């Protein structure tokens, strides 16, 4: 059985699009389509129902998909065993990271990792559903390693290694009534319009939980798909935000939060039961040893005007 055809089938099954699967595999669409047809011919059954606008797995395709993922995982483990003889790691590692946000200096980590392990290919991707989507992709075998900032780390199917923990801060536009304050409480923001990320992001999950515990109701006026986009809307005067102190915030005033959520904690996660291969374990070690991308503080935010009222 052609392993490449199996890989192409899995990519199409997960993307439900030959176009997206081809982009993910850096292959021509015709090549991916041909690989899937070849596998269907070998198995003697259709794996997809195809229309001019969409495609979905057949019942046979649904049964084959977990076996195909297991076959690819076994191939990765075979590479690991072979690598023991010459101490050269091989294979491919799929890393799920946050869109537009590096909690570690990811380009530097990748460059160093590739220099040490030139036979390992890295595939980096993000999820439009934040940490919730990344963890789901990891569970389903779409990723080998994933970042997560979800507060619940008790999932028995995952192994989580802490990377960094950062406090939440308030961002307000210049001239805002709270811009001169050194610190504020969540209740003081209740009447404001808020900017935040979409539901499913770890920072949003943690903040929503804390607001509920504090009995603070808020009015969301804008929800954005990436955490680094939040300060742009605050700087434009759209609303206020409470974010982890990891985002650059030009044009905003940063104010400390007295009663905010527990620190925004980011971990790197792998599956427990079909644990990561040697290459994935090496990448996890590199990420854990790299340290945070920046230290918490007002970098990227405007200096706070002189305080005129106690906080």
PDB file of C-alpha atoms in Angstrom:
ATOM      1  CA  UNK A   1       0.000   0.000   0.000  1.00  0.00           C
ATOM      2  CA  UNK A   2       1.315   3.412  -0.996  1.00  0.00           C
ATOM      3  CA  UNK A   3       1.893   5.405   2.196  1.00  0.00           C
ATOM      4  CA  UNK A   4       1.716   8.670   0.268  1.00  0.00           C
ATOM      5  CA  UNK A   5      -1.760   7.774  -1.005  1.00  0.00           C
ATOM      6  CA  UNK A   6      -2.837   7.017   2.573  1.00  0.00           C
ATOM      7  CA  UNK A   7      -1.482  10.388   3.691  1.00  0.00           C
ATOM      8  CA  UNK A   8      -3.374  12.108   0.882  1.00  0.00           C
ATOM      9  CA  UNK A   9      -6.591  10.322   1.851  1.00  0.00           C
ATOM     10  CA  UNK A  10      -6.221  11.402   5.495  1.00  0.00           C
ATOM     11  CA  UNK A  11      -5.578  15.017   4.466  1.00  0.00           C
ATOM     12  CA  UNK A  12      -8.644  15.107   2.204  1.00  0.00           C
ATOM     13  CA  UNK A  13     -10.767  13.421   4.891  1.00  0.00           C
ATOM     14  CA  UNK A  14      -9.742  15.999   7.477  1.00  0.00           C
ATOM     15  CA  UNK A  15     -10.054  19.010   5.192  1.00  0.00           C
ATOM     16  CA  UNK A  16     -13.052  17.730   3.167  1.00  0.00           C
ATOM     17  CA  UNK A  17     -11.488  19.573   0.265  1.00  0.00           C
ATOM     18  CA  UNK A  18      -8.907  18.453  -2.283  1.00  0.00           C
ATOM     19  CA  UNK A  19      -7.800  22.074  -2.674  1.00  0.00           C
ATOM     20  CA  UNK A  20      -7.091  22.548   1.045  1.00  0.00           C
ATOM     21  CA  UNK A  21      -5.515  19.085   1.322  1.00  0.00           C
ATOM     22  CA  UNK A  22      -3.186  19.857  -1.583  1.00  0.00           C
ATOM     23  CA  UNK A  23      -2.198  23.154   0.019  1.00  0.00           C
ATOM     24  CA  UNK A  24      -1.529  21.380   3.312  1.00  0.00           C
ATOM     25  CA  UNK A  25       0.617  18.719   1.620  1.00  0.00           C
ATOM     26  CA  UNK A  26       2.367  21.154  -0.727  1.00  0.00           C
ATOM     27  CA  UNK A  27       1.197  19.033  -3.654  1.00  0.00           C
ATOM     28  CA  UNK A  28      -0.752  19.560  -6.852  1.00  0.00           C
ATOM     29  CA  UNK A  29      -4.493  18.955  -6.622  1.00  0.00           C
ATOM     30  CA  UNK A  30      -4.259  16.430  -9.460  1.00  0.00           C
ATOM     31  CA  UNK A  31      -1.640  14.489  -7.493  1.00  0.00           C
ATOM     32  CA  UNK A  32      -3.829  14.356  -4.379  1.00  0.00           C
ATOM     33  CA  UNK A  33      -6.904  13.335  -6.374  1.00  0.00           C
ATOM     34  CA  UNK A  34      -4.949  10.615  -8.122  1.00  0.00           C
ATOM     35  CA  UNK A  35      -3.638   9.293  -4.799  1.00  0.00           C
ATOM     36  CA  UNK A  36      -7.141   9.052  -3.338  1.00  0.00           C
ATOM     37  CA  UNK A  37      -8.470   7.323  -6.457  1.00  0.00           C
ATOM     38  CA  UNK A  38      -5.555   4.878  -6.315  1.00  0.00           C
ATOM     39  CA  UNK A  39      -6.361   3.998  -2.707  1.00  0.00           C
ATOM     40  CA  UNK A  40     -10.054   3.584  -3.522  1.00  0.00           C
ATOM     41  CA  UNK A  41      -9.131   1.242  -6.380  1.00  0.00           C
ATOM     42  CA  UNK A  42      -6.833  -0.788  -4.126  1.00  0.00           C
ATOM     43  CA  UNK A  43      -9.494  -1.100  -1.402  1.00  0.00           C
ATOM     44  CA  UNK A  44     -12.250  -1.767  -3.900  1.00  0.00           C
ATOM     45  CA  UNK A  45     -14.645   0.820  -2.513  1.00  0.00           C
ATOM     46  CA  UNK A  46     -15.453   4.518  -2.648  1.00  0.00           C
ATOM     47  CA  UNK A  47     -14.140   6.509   0.289  1.00  0.00           C
ATOM     48  CA  UNK A  48     -15.858   9.809  -0.540  1.00  0.00           C
ATOM     49  CA  UNK A  49     -19.209  11.000  -1.767  1.00  0.00           C
ATOM     50  CA  UNK A  50     -18.436  13.765  -4.239  1.00  0.00           C
ATOM     51  CA  UNK A  51     -20.603  16.551  -5.626  1.00  0.00           C
ATOM     52  CA  UNK A  52     -19.655  19.639  -7.618  1.00  0.00           C
ATOM     53  CA  UNK A  53     -19.659  21.712  -4.421  1.00  0.00           C
ATOM     54  CA  UNK A  54     -18.699  19.407  -1.583  1.00  0.00           C
ATOM     55  CA  UNK A  55     -17.429  16.017  -0.519  1.00  0.00           C
ATOM     56  CA  UNK A  56     -17.925  13.826   2.510  1.00  0.00           C
ATOM     57  CA  UNK A  57     -16.730  10.465   3.722  1.00  0.00           C
ATOM     58  CA  UNK A  58     -18.737   7.378   2.861  1.00  0.00           C
ATOM     59  CA  UNK A  59     -19.440   4.834   5.585  1.00  0.00           C
ATOM     60  CA  UNK A  60     -16.433   2.881   4.306  1.00  0.00           C
ATOM     61  CA  UNK A  61     -14.353   6.054   4.438  1.00  0.00           C
ATOM     62  CA  UNK A  62     -15.381   6.637   8.055  1.00  0.00           C
ATOM     63  CA  UNK A  63     -14.218   3.109   8.925  1.00  0.00           C
ATOM     64  CA  UNK A  64     -10.951   3.432   7.003  1.00  0.00           C
ATOM     65  CA  UNK A  65      -9.931   6.846   8.418  1.00  0.00           C
ATOM     66  CA  UNK A  66      -8.830   5.716  11.931  1.00  0.00           C
ATOM     67  CA  UNK A  67      -6.960   2.775  10.411  1.00  0.00           C
ATOM     68  CA  UNK A  68      -5.214   5.127   7.983  1.00  0.00           C
ATOM     69  CA  UNK A  69      -4.168   7.401  10.836  1.00  0.00           C
ATOM     70  CA  UNK A  70      -2.873   4.381  12.749  1.00  0.00           C
ATOM     71  CA  UNK A  71      -0.889   3.262   9.713  1.00  0.00           C
ATOM     72  CA  UNK A  72       0.774   6.679   9.406  1.00  0.00           C
ATOM     73  CA  UNK A  73       1.529   6.691  13.146  1.00  0.00           C
ATOM     74  CA  UNK A  74       3.103   3.250  12.814  1.00  0.00           C
ATOM     75  CA  UNK A  75       5.219   4.505   9.920  1.00  0.00           C
ATOM     76  CA  UNK A  76       6.446   7.371  12.092  1.00  0.00           C
ATOM     77  CA  UNK A  77       7.367   4.949  14.883  1.00  0.00           C
ATOM     78  CA  UNK A  78       9.220   2.822  12.318  1.00  0.00           C
ATOM     79  CA  UNK A  79      11.270   5.870  11.361  1.00  0.00           C
ATOM     80  CA  UNK A  80      12.041   6.402  15.039  1.00  0.00           C
ATOM     81  CA  UNK A  81      13.280   2.830  15.451  1.00  0.00           C
ATOM     82  CA  UNK A  82      15.467   3.099  12.367  1.00  0.00           C
ATOM     83  CA  UNK A  83      16.831   6.433  13.567  1.00  0.00           C
ATOM     84  CA  UNK A  84      18.208   4.754  16.695  1.00  0.00           C
ATOM     85  CA  UNK A  85      20.959   3.184  14.581  1.00  0.00           C
ATOM     86  CA  UNK A  86      22.462   6.418  13.270  1.00  0.00           C
ATOM     87  CA  UNK A  87      21.200   8.921  15.859  1.00  0.00           C
ATOM     88  CA  UNK A  88      19.526  10.943  13.080  1.00  0.00           C
ATOM     89  CA  UNK A  89      15.894  11.805  13.685  1.00  0.00           C
ATOM     90  CA  UNK A  90      13.636  11.546  10.657  1.00  0.00           C
ATOM     91  CA  UNK A  91      10.012  12.107   9.764  1.00  0.00           C
ATOM     92  CA  UNK A  92       7.458  14.894   9.981  1.00  0.00           C
ATOM     93  CA  UNK A  93       6.039  16.671  13.015  1.00  0.00           C
ATOM     94  CA  UNK A  94       2.765  18.619  12.845  1.00  0.00           C
ATOM     95  CA  UNK A  95       2.681  21.478  15.352  1.00  0.00           C
ATOM     96  CA  UNK A  96      -0.479  23.446  16.136  1.00  0.00           C
ATOM     97  CA  UNK A  97       0.249  26.984  17.304  1.00  0.00           C
ATOM     98  CA  UNK A  98      -1.690  30.174  18.018  1.00  0.00           C
ATOM     99  CA  UNK A  99      -2.593  32.309  15.012  1.00  0.00           C
ATOM    100  CA  UNK A 100      -0.416  35.413  14.867  1.00  0.00           C
ATOM    101  CA  UNK A 101       0.966  34.977  18.380  1.00  0.00           C
ATOM    102  CA  UNK A 102       4.247  33.441  19.502  1.00  0.00           C
ATOM    103  CA  UNK A 103       4.350  32.565  23.189  1.00  0.00           C
ATOM    104  CA  UNK A 104       7.895  31.392  22.516  1.00  0.00           C
ATOM    105  CA  UNK A 105      10.282  32.643  19.848  1.00  0.00           C
ATOM    106  CA  UNK A 106       8.964  30.051  17.428  1.00  0.00           C
ATOM    107  CA  UNK A 107      11.016  31.054  14.354  1.00  0.00           C
ATOM    108  CA  UNK A 108      14.209  30.770  16.411  1.00  0.00           C
ATOM    109  CA  UNK A 109      13.127  27.424  17.901  1.00  0.00           C
ATOM    110  CA  UNK A 110      12.316  26.072  14.443  1.00  0.00           C
ATOM    111  CA  UNK A 111      15.607  27.294  12.954  1.00  0.00           C
ATOM    112  CA  UNK A 112      17.620  25.740  15.774  1.00  0.00           C
ATOM    113  CA  UNK A 113      15.624  22.503  15.634  1.00  0.00           C
ATOM    114  CA  UNK A 114      16.047  22.202  11.874  1.00  0.00           C
ATOM    115  CA  UNK A 115      19.794  22.801  12.176  1.00  0.00           C
ATOM    116  CA  UNK A 116      20.050  19.979  14.712  1.00  0.00           C
ATOM    117  CA  UNK A 117      17.587  17.655  12.954  1.00  0.00           C
ATOM    118  CA  UNK A 118      17.736  18.390   9.204  1.00  0.00           C
ATOM    119  CA  UNK A 119      15.871  15.193   8.296  1.00  0.00           C
ATOM    120  CA  UNK A 120      12.753  16.202  10.241  1.00  0.00           C
ATOM    121  CA  UNK A 121      10.140  18.280   8.435  1.00  0.00           C
ATOM    122  CA  UNK A 122       7.888  20.578  10.462  1.00  0.00           C
ATOM    123  CA  UNK A 123       4.335  21.491   9.476  1.00  0.00           C
ATOM    124  CA  UNK A 124       2.932  24.453  11.424  1.00  0.00           C
ATOM    125  CA  UNK A 125      -0.758  25.286  11.486  1.00  0.00           C
ATOM    126  CA  UNK A 126      -3.306  27.229  13.532  1.00  0.00           C
ATOM    127  CA  UNK A 127      -6.971  26.722  14.306  1.00  0.00           C
ATOM    128  CA  UNK A 128      -9.736  29.307  13.867  1.00  0.00           C
ATOM    129  CA  UNK A 129     -11.189  27.928  17.115  1.00  0.00           C
ATOM    130  CA  UNK A 130      -8.146  28.698  19.268  1.00  0.00           C
ATOM    131  CA  UNK A 131      -6.971  26.250  21.908  1.00  0.00           C
ATOM    132  CA  UNK A 132     -10.235  24.314  21.741  1.00  0.00           C
ATOM    133  CA  UNK A 133      -9.647  23.610  18.062  1.00  0.00           C
ATOM    134  CA  UNK A 134      -5.970  22.775  18.542  1.00  0.00           C
ATOM    135  CA  UNK A 135      -6.703  20.262  21.294  1.00  0.00           C
ATOM    136  CA  UNK A 136      -9.467  18.705  19.201  1.00  0.00           C
ATOM    137  CA  UNK A 137      -7.094  18.366  16.231  1.00  0.00           C
ATOM    138  CA  UNK A 138      -4.512  16.771  18.528  1.00  0.00           C
ATOM    139  CA  UNK A 139      -7.017  14.250  19.884  1.00  0.00           C
ATOM    140  CA  UNK A 140      -8.159  13.356  16.368  1.00  0.00           C
ATOM    141  CA  UNK A 141      -4.600  12.716  15.196  1.00  0.00           C
ATOM    142  CA  UNK A 142      -4.414  15.759  12.937  1.00  0.00           C
ATOM    143  CA  UNK A 143      -1.543  17.159  14.997  1.00  0.00           C
ATOM    144  CA  UNK A 144       1.402  15.606  16.811  1.00  0.00           C
ATOM    145  CA  UNK A 145       2.095  18.527  19.158  1.00  0.00           C
ATOM    146  CA  UNK A 146      -0.122  21.488  20.073  1.00  0.00           C
ATOM    147  CA  UNK A 147      -0.103  24.592  22.208  1.00  0.00           C
ATOM    148  CA  UNK A 148      -3.044  25.019  24.569  1.00  0.00           C
ATOM    149  CA  UNK A 149      -4.085  27.708  27.010  1.00  0.00           C
ATOM    150  CA  UNK A 150      -7.265  25.981  28.159  1.00  0.00           C
ATOM    151  CA  UNK A 151      -7.457  26.157  31.967  1.00  0.00           C
ATOM    152  CA  UNK A 152      -8.450  22.494  32.392  1.00  0.00           C
ATOM    153  CA  UNK A 153      -5.337  20.295  32.111  1.00  0.00           C
ATOM    154  CA  UNK A 154      -6.914  17.128  33.517  1.00  0.00           C
ATOM    155  CA  UNK A 155      -7.652  15.450  30.165  1.00  0.00           C
ATOM    156  CA  UNK A 156      -6.548  11.816  30.650  1.00  0.00           C
ATOM    157  CA  UNK A 157      -5.809  11.460  26.925  1.00  0.00           C
ATOM    158  CA  UNK A 158      -3.238  14.264  26.827  1.00  0.00           C
ATOM    159  CA  UNK A 159       0.131  15.029  28.365  1.00  0.00           C
ATOM    160  CA  UNK A 160       0.660  18.753  29.046  1.00  0.00           C
ATOM    161  CA  UNK A 161       4.000  20.390  29.810  1.00  0.00           C
ATOM    162  CA  UNK A 162       3.806  24.012  31.052  1.00  0.00           C
ATOM    163  CA  UNK A 163       5.573  26.627  28.934  1.00  0.00           C
ATOM    164  CA  UNK A 164       4.734  30.066  30.291  1.00  0.00           C
ATOM    165  CA  UNK A 165       2.258  31.818  32.614  1.00  0.00           C
ATOM    166  CA  UNK A 166       1.428  35.509  32.207  1.00  0.00           C
ATOM    167  CA  UNK A 167      -0.991  37.857  34.018  1.00  0.00           C
ATOM    168  CA  UNK A 168      -4.016  39.505  32.433  1.00  0.00           C
ATOM    169  CA  UNK A 169      -3.977  43.280  31.943  1.00  0.00           C
ATOM    170  CA  UNK A 170      -6.521  45.878  30.865  1.00  0.00           C
ATOM    171  CA  UNK A 171      -6.108  47.760  27.594  1.00  0.00           C
ATOM    172  CA  UNK A 172      -7.896  51.069  27.113  1.00  0.00           C
ATOM    173  CA  UNK A 173      -7.617  53.704  24.385  1.00  0.00           C
ATOM    174  CA  UNK A 174      -5.781  56.967  25.076  1.00  0.00           C
ATOM    175  CA  UNK A 175      -8.007  59.531  26.766  1.00  0.00           C
ATOM    176  CA  UNK A 176     -10.223  56.857  28.315  1.00  0.00           C
ATOM    177  CA  UNK A 177     -11.561  57.592  31.796  1.00  0.00           C
ATOM    178  CA  UNK A 178      -9.371  54.787  33.224  1.00  0.00           C
ATOM    179  CA  UNK A 179      -6.208  55.641  31.275  1.00  0.00           C
ATOM    180  CA  UNK A 180      -4.645  57.483  34.232  1.00  0.00           C
ATOM    181  CA  UNK A 181      -5.328  54.705  36.720  1.00  0.00           C
ATOM    182  CA  UNK A 182      -2.566  52.383  37.887  1.00  0.00           C
ATOM    183  CA  UNK A 183      -4.958  49.499  38.515  1.00  0.00           C
ATOM    184  CA  UNK A 184      -8.639  48.706  38.132  1.00  0.00           C
ATOM    185  CA  UNK A 185     -11.164  46.029  39.090  1.00  0.00           C
ATOM    186  CA  UNK A 186     -13.288  44.016  36.697  1.00  0.00           C
ATOM    187  CA  UNK A 187     -16.500  45.571  38.054  1.00  0.00           C
ATOM    188  CA  UNK A 188     -15.274  48.993  36.911  1.00  0.00           C
ATOM    189  CA  UNK A 189     -15.350  47.730  33.309  1.00  0.00           C
ATOM    190  CA  UNK A 190     -18.907  46.379  33.426  1.00  0.00           C
ATOM    191  CA  UNK A 191     -20.442  49.359  31.603  1.00  0.00           C
ATOM    192  CA  UNK A 192     -17.824  49.423  28.871  1.00  0.00           C
ATOM    193  CA  UNK A 193     -17.982  47.933  25.405  1.00  0.00           C
ATOM    194  CA  UNK A 194     -15.497  45.045  25.207  1.00  0.00           C
ATOM    195  CA  UNK A 195     -13.272  43.645  22.492  1.00  0.00           C
ATOM    196  CA  UNK A 196     -12.296  39.985  22.794  1.00  0.00           C
ATOM    197  CA  UNK A 197     -11.385  36.867  20.875  1.00  0.00           C
ATOM    198  CA  UNK A 198     -13.917  34.306  19.719  1.00  0.00           C
ATOM    199  CA  UNK A 199     -15.281  31.710  22.104  1.00  0.00           C
ATOM    200  CA  UNK A 200     -12.992  28.689  22.338  1.00  0.00           C
ATOM    201  CA  UNK A 201      -9.750  30.591  22.840  1.00  0.00           C
ATOM    202  CA  UNK A 202      -8.107  29.745  26.157  1.00  0.00           C
ATOM    203  CA  UNK A 203      -7.897  33.371  27.286  1.00  0.00           C
ATOM    204  CA  UNK A 204     -11.609  33.829  26.541  1.00  0.00           C
ATOM    205  CA  UNK A 205     -12.563  30.622  28.389  1.00  0.00           C
ATOM    206  CA  UNK A 206     -10.620  31.718  31.470  1.00  0.00           C
ATOM    207  CA  UNK A 207     -11.910  35.304  31.407  1.00  0.00           C
ATOM    208  CA  UNK A 208     -15.554  34.271  30.906  1.00  0.00           C
ATOM    209  CA  UNK A 209     -15.265  31.891  33.839  1.00  0.00           C
ATOM    210  CA  UNK A 210     -13.786  34.606  36.074  1.00  0.00           C
ATOM    211  CA  UNK A 211     -16.414  37.173  35.085  1.00  0.00           C
ATOM    212  CA  UNK A 212     -19.113  34.665  35.977  1.00  0.00           C
ATOM    213  CA  UNK A 213     -17.521  33.987  39.355  1.00  0.00           C
ATOM    214  CA  UNK A 214     -17.270  37.733  40.048  1.00  0.00           C
ATOM    215  CA  UNK A 215     -20.856  38.350  38.947  1.00  0.00           C
ATOM    216  CA  UNK A 216     -19.709  40.829  36.290  1.00  0.00           C
ATOM    217  CA  UNK A 217     -21.711  41.011  33.080  1.00  0.00           C
ATOM    218  CA  UNK A 218     -20.110  42.604  30.053  1.00  0.00           C
ATOM    219  CA  UNK A 219     -21.172  43.788  26.606  1.00  0.00           C
ATOM    220  CA  UNK A 220     -19.065  42.433  23.761  1.00  0.00           C
ATOM    221  CA  UNK A 221     -19.044  44.853  20.834  1.00  0.00           C
ATOM    222  CA  UNK A 222     -16.381  43.152  18.689  1.00  0.00           C
ATOM    223  CA  UNK A 223     -15.071  39.573  18.610  1.00  0.00           C
ATOM    224  CA  UNK A 224     -11.957  38.903  16.557  1.00  0.00           C
ATOM    225  CA  UNK A 225     -10.311  35.738  15.276  1.00  0.00           C
ATOM    226  CA  UNK A 226      -6.785  36.424  16.561  1.00  0.00           C
ATOM    227  CA  UNK A 227      -5.613  37.664  19.947  1.00  0.00           C
ATOM    228  CA  UNK A 228      -2.991  40.058  18.436  1.00  0.00           C
ATOM    229  CA  UNK A 229      -5.829  41.883  16.629  1.00  0.00           C
ATOM    230  CA  UNK A 230      -7.562  42.910  19.864  1.00  0.00           C
ATOM    231  CA  UNK A 231      -5.296  45.925  20.655  1.00  0.00           C
ATOM    232  CA  UNK A 232      -5.886  47.437  17.208  1.00  0.00           C
ATOM    233  CA  UNK A 233      -9.600  47.803  17.942  1.00  0.00           C
ATOM    234  CA  UNK A 234      -8.927  49.138  21.421  1.00  0.00           C
ATOM    235  CA  UNK A 235      -6.483  51.715  20.044  1.00  0.00           C
ATOM    236  CA  UNK A 236      -9.142  52.810  17.540  1.00  0.00           C
ATOM    237  CA  UNK A 237     -11.551  53.524  20.407  1.00  0.00           C
ATOM    238  CA  UNK A 238     -13.921  50.615  19.774  1.00  0.00           C
ATOM    239  CA  UNK A 239     -13.822  49.344  23.352  1.00  0.00           C
ATOM    240  CA  UNK A 240     -11.677  48.035  26.200  1.00  0.00           C
ATOM    241  CA  UNK A 241     -10.080  44.616  26.554  1.00  0.00           C
ATOM    242  CA  UNK A 242      -8.638  42.279  29.144  1.00  0.00           C
ATOM    243  CA  UNK A 243      -5.848  40.224  27.592  1.00  0.00           C
ATOM    244  CA  UNK A 244      -2.826  38.169  28.619  1.00  0.00           C
ATOM    245  CA  UNK A 245       0.256  40.339  28.903  1.00  0.00           C
ATOM    246  CA  UNK A 246       1.844  38.789  25.839  1.00  0.00           C
ATOM    247  CA  UNK A 247       0.380  40.859  23.017  1.00  0.00           C
ATOM    248  CA  UNK A 248       2.008  43.978  21.637  1.00  0.00           C
ATOM    249  CA  UNK A 249      -0.394  46.885  22.085  1.00  0.00           C
ATOM    250  CA  UNK A 250       0.751  50.033  20.262  1.00  0.00           C
ATOM    251  CA  UNK A 251      -1.644  52.914  20.700  1.00  0.00           C
ATOM    252  CA  UNK A 252      -3.181  51.452  23.863  1.00  0.00           C
ATOM    253  CA  UNK A 253      -2.738  52.273  27.530  1.00  0.00           C
ATOM    254  CA  UNK A 254      -2.031  49.267  29.736  1.00  0.00           C
ATOM    255  CA  UNK A 255      -3.561  49.203  33.240  1.00  0.00           C
ATOM    256  CA  UNK A 256      -2.976  46.504  35.851  1.00  0.00           C
ATOM    257  CA  UNK A 257      -5.952  44.357  36.870  1.00  0.00           C
ATOM    258  CA  UNK A 258      -6.505  43.806  40.588  1.00  0.00           C
ATOM    259  CA  UNK A 259      -8.934  40.896  40.505  1.00  0.00           C
ATOM    260  CA  UNK A 260      -8.298  39.332  37.121  1.00  0.00           C
ATOM    261  CA  UNK A 261      -8.261  35.656  36.181  1.00  0.00           C
ATOM    262  CA  UNK A 262      -5.493  33.317  37.221  1.00  0.00           C
ATOM    263  CA  UNK A 263      -2.435  33.755  35.010  1.00  0.00           C
ATOM    264  CA  UNK A 264      -2.863  32.782  31.366  1.00  0.00           C
ATOM    265  CA  UNK A 265      -0.950  29.499  31.305  1.00  0.00           C
ATOM    266  CA  UNK A 266       0.224  27.963  28.047  1.00  0.00           C
ATOM    267  CA  UNK A 267       1.276  24.328  27.759  1.00  0.00           C
ATOM    268  CA  UNK A 268       2.606  22.173  24.964  1.00  0.00           C
ATOM    269  CA  UNK A 269       0.514  19.019  24.605  1.00  0.00           C
ATOM    270  CA  UNK A 270       0.841  15.551  23.097  1.00  0.00           C
ATOM    271  CA  UNK A 271      -1.376  12.470  23.079  1.00  0.00           C
ATOM    272  CA  UNK A 272      -0.816  10.045  25.937  1.00  0.00           C
ATOM    273  CA  UNK A 273      -1.852   6.673  24.531  1.00  0.00           C
ATOM    274  CA  UNK A 274      -0.114   6.745  21.148  1.00  0.00           C
ATOM    275  CA  UNK A 275       2.617   8.985  22.432  1.00  0.00           C
ATOM    276  CA  UNK A 276       4.769  11.238  20.268  1.00  0.00           C
ATOM    277  CA  UNK A 277       7.607   9.846  18.203  1.00  0.00           C
ATOM    278  CA  UNK A 278      11.223  10.712  18.844  1.00  0.00           C
ATOM    279  CA  UNK A 279      11.120  13.746  16.538  1.00  0.00           C
ATOM    280  CA  UNK A 280       8.016  15.133  18.261  1.00  0.00           C
ATOM    281  CA  UNK A 281       9.575  14.549  21.696  1.00  0.00           C
ATOM    282  CA  UNK A 282      12.669  16.451  20.564  1.00  0.00           C
ATOM    283  CA  UNK A 283      10.509  19.352  19.408  1.00  0.00           C
ATOM    284  CA  UNK A 284       8.652  19.443  22.738  1.00  0.00           C
ATOM    285  CA  UNK A 285      11.989  19.573  24.562  1.00  0.00           C
ATOM    286  CA  UNK A 286      13.136  22.430  22.336  1.00  0.00           C
ATOM    287  CA  UNK A 287       9.936  24.391  22.968  1.00  0.00           C
ATOM    288  CA  UNK A 288      10.055  23.867  26.731  1.00  0.00           C
ATOM    289  CA  UNK A 289      13.693  24.926  26.880  1.00  0.00           C
ATOM    290  CA  UNK A 290      13.251  28.068  24.792  1.00  0.00           C
ATOM    291  CA  UNK A 291      11.616  30.371  27.348  1.00  0.00           C
ATOM    292  CA  UNK A 292       8.910  32.989  26.656  1.00  0.00           C
ATOM    293  CA  UNK A 293       9.033  35.184  23.569  1.00  0.00           C
ATOM    294  CA  UNK A 294       8.886  38.334  25.703  1.00  0.00           C
ATOM    295  CA  UNK A 295       8.746  39.249  29.346  1.00  0.00           C
ATOM    296  CA  UNK A 296       5.461  40.616  30.738  1.00  0.00           C
ATOM    297  CA  UNK A 297       5.245  44.354  31.037  1.00  0.00           C
ATOM    298  CA  UNK A 298       4.103  47.476  29.205  1.00  0.00           C
ATOM    299  CA  UNK A 299       6.227  46.911  26.104  1.00  0.00           C
ATOM    300  CA  UNK A 300       4.230  47.882  23.035  1.00  0.00           C
ATOM    301  CA  UNK A 301       1.685  49.895  25.028  1.00  0.00           C
ATOM    302  CA  UNK A 302       1.719  53.642  25.459  1.00  0.00           C
ATOM    303  CA  UNK A 303       3.071  55.094  28.665  1.00  0.00           C
ATOM    304  CA  UNK A 304       0.332  55.680  31.207  1.00  0.00           C
ATOM    305  CA  UNK A 305      -0.359  59.377  31.874  1.00  0.00           C
ATOM    306  CA  UNK A 306       0.424  60.581  35.402  1.00  0.00           C
ATOM    307  CA  UNK A 307      -2.059  59.055  37.834  1.00  0.00           C
ATOM    308  CA  UNK A 308      -4.693  61.478  39.084  1.00  0.00           C
ATOM    309  CA  UNK A 309      -6.727  59.093  41.209  1.00  0.00           C
ATOM    310  CA  UNK A 310      -5.781  56.191  43.449  1.00  0.00           C
ATOM    311  CA  UNK A 311      -6.174  52.716  42.033  1.00  0.00           C
TER     312      UNK A 311
END
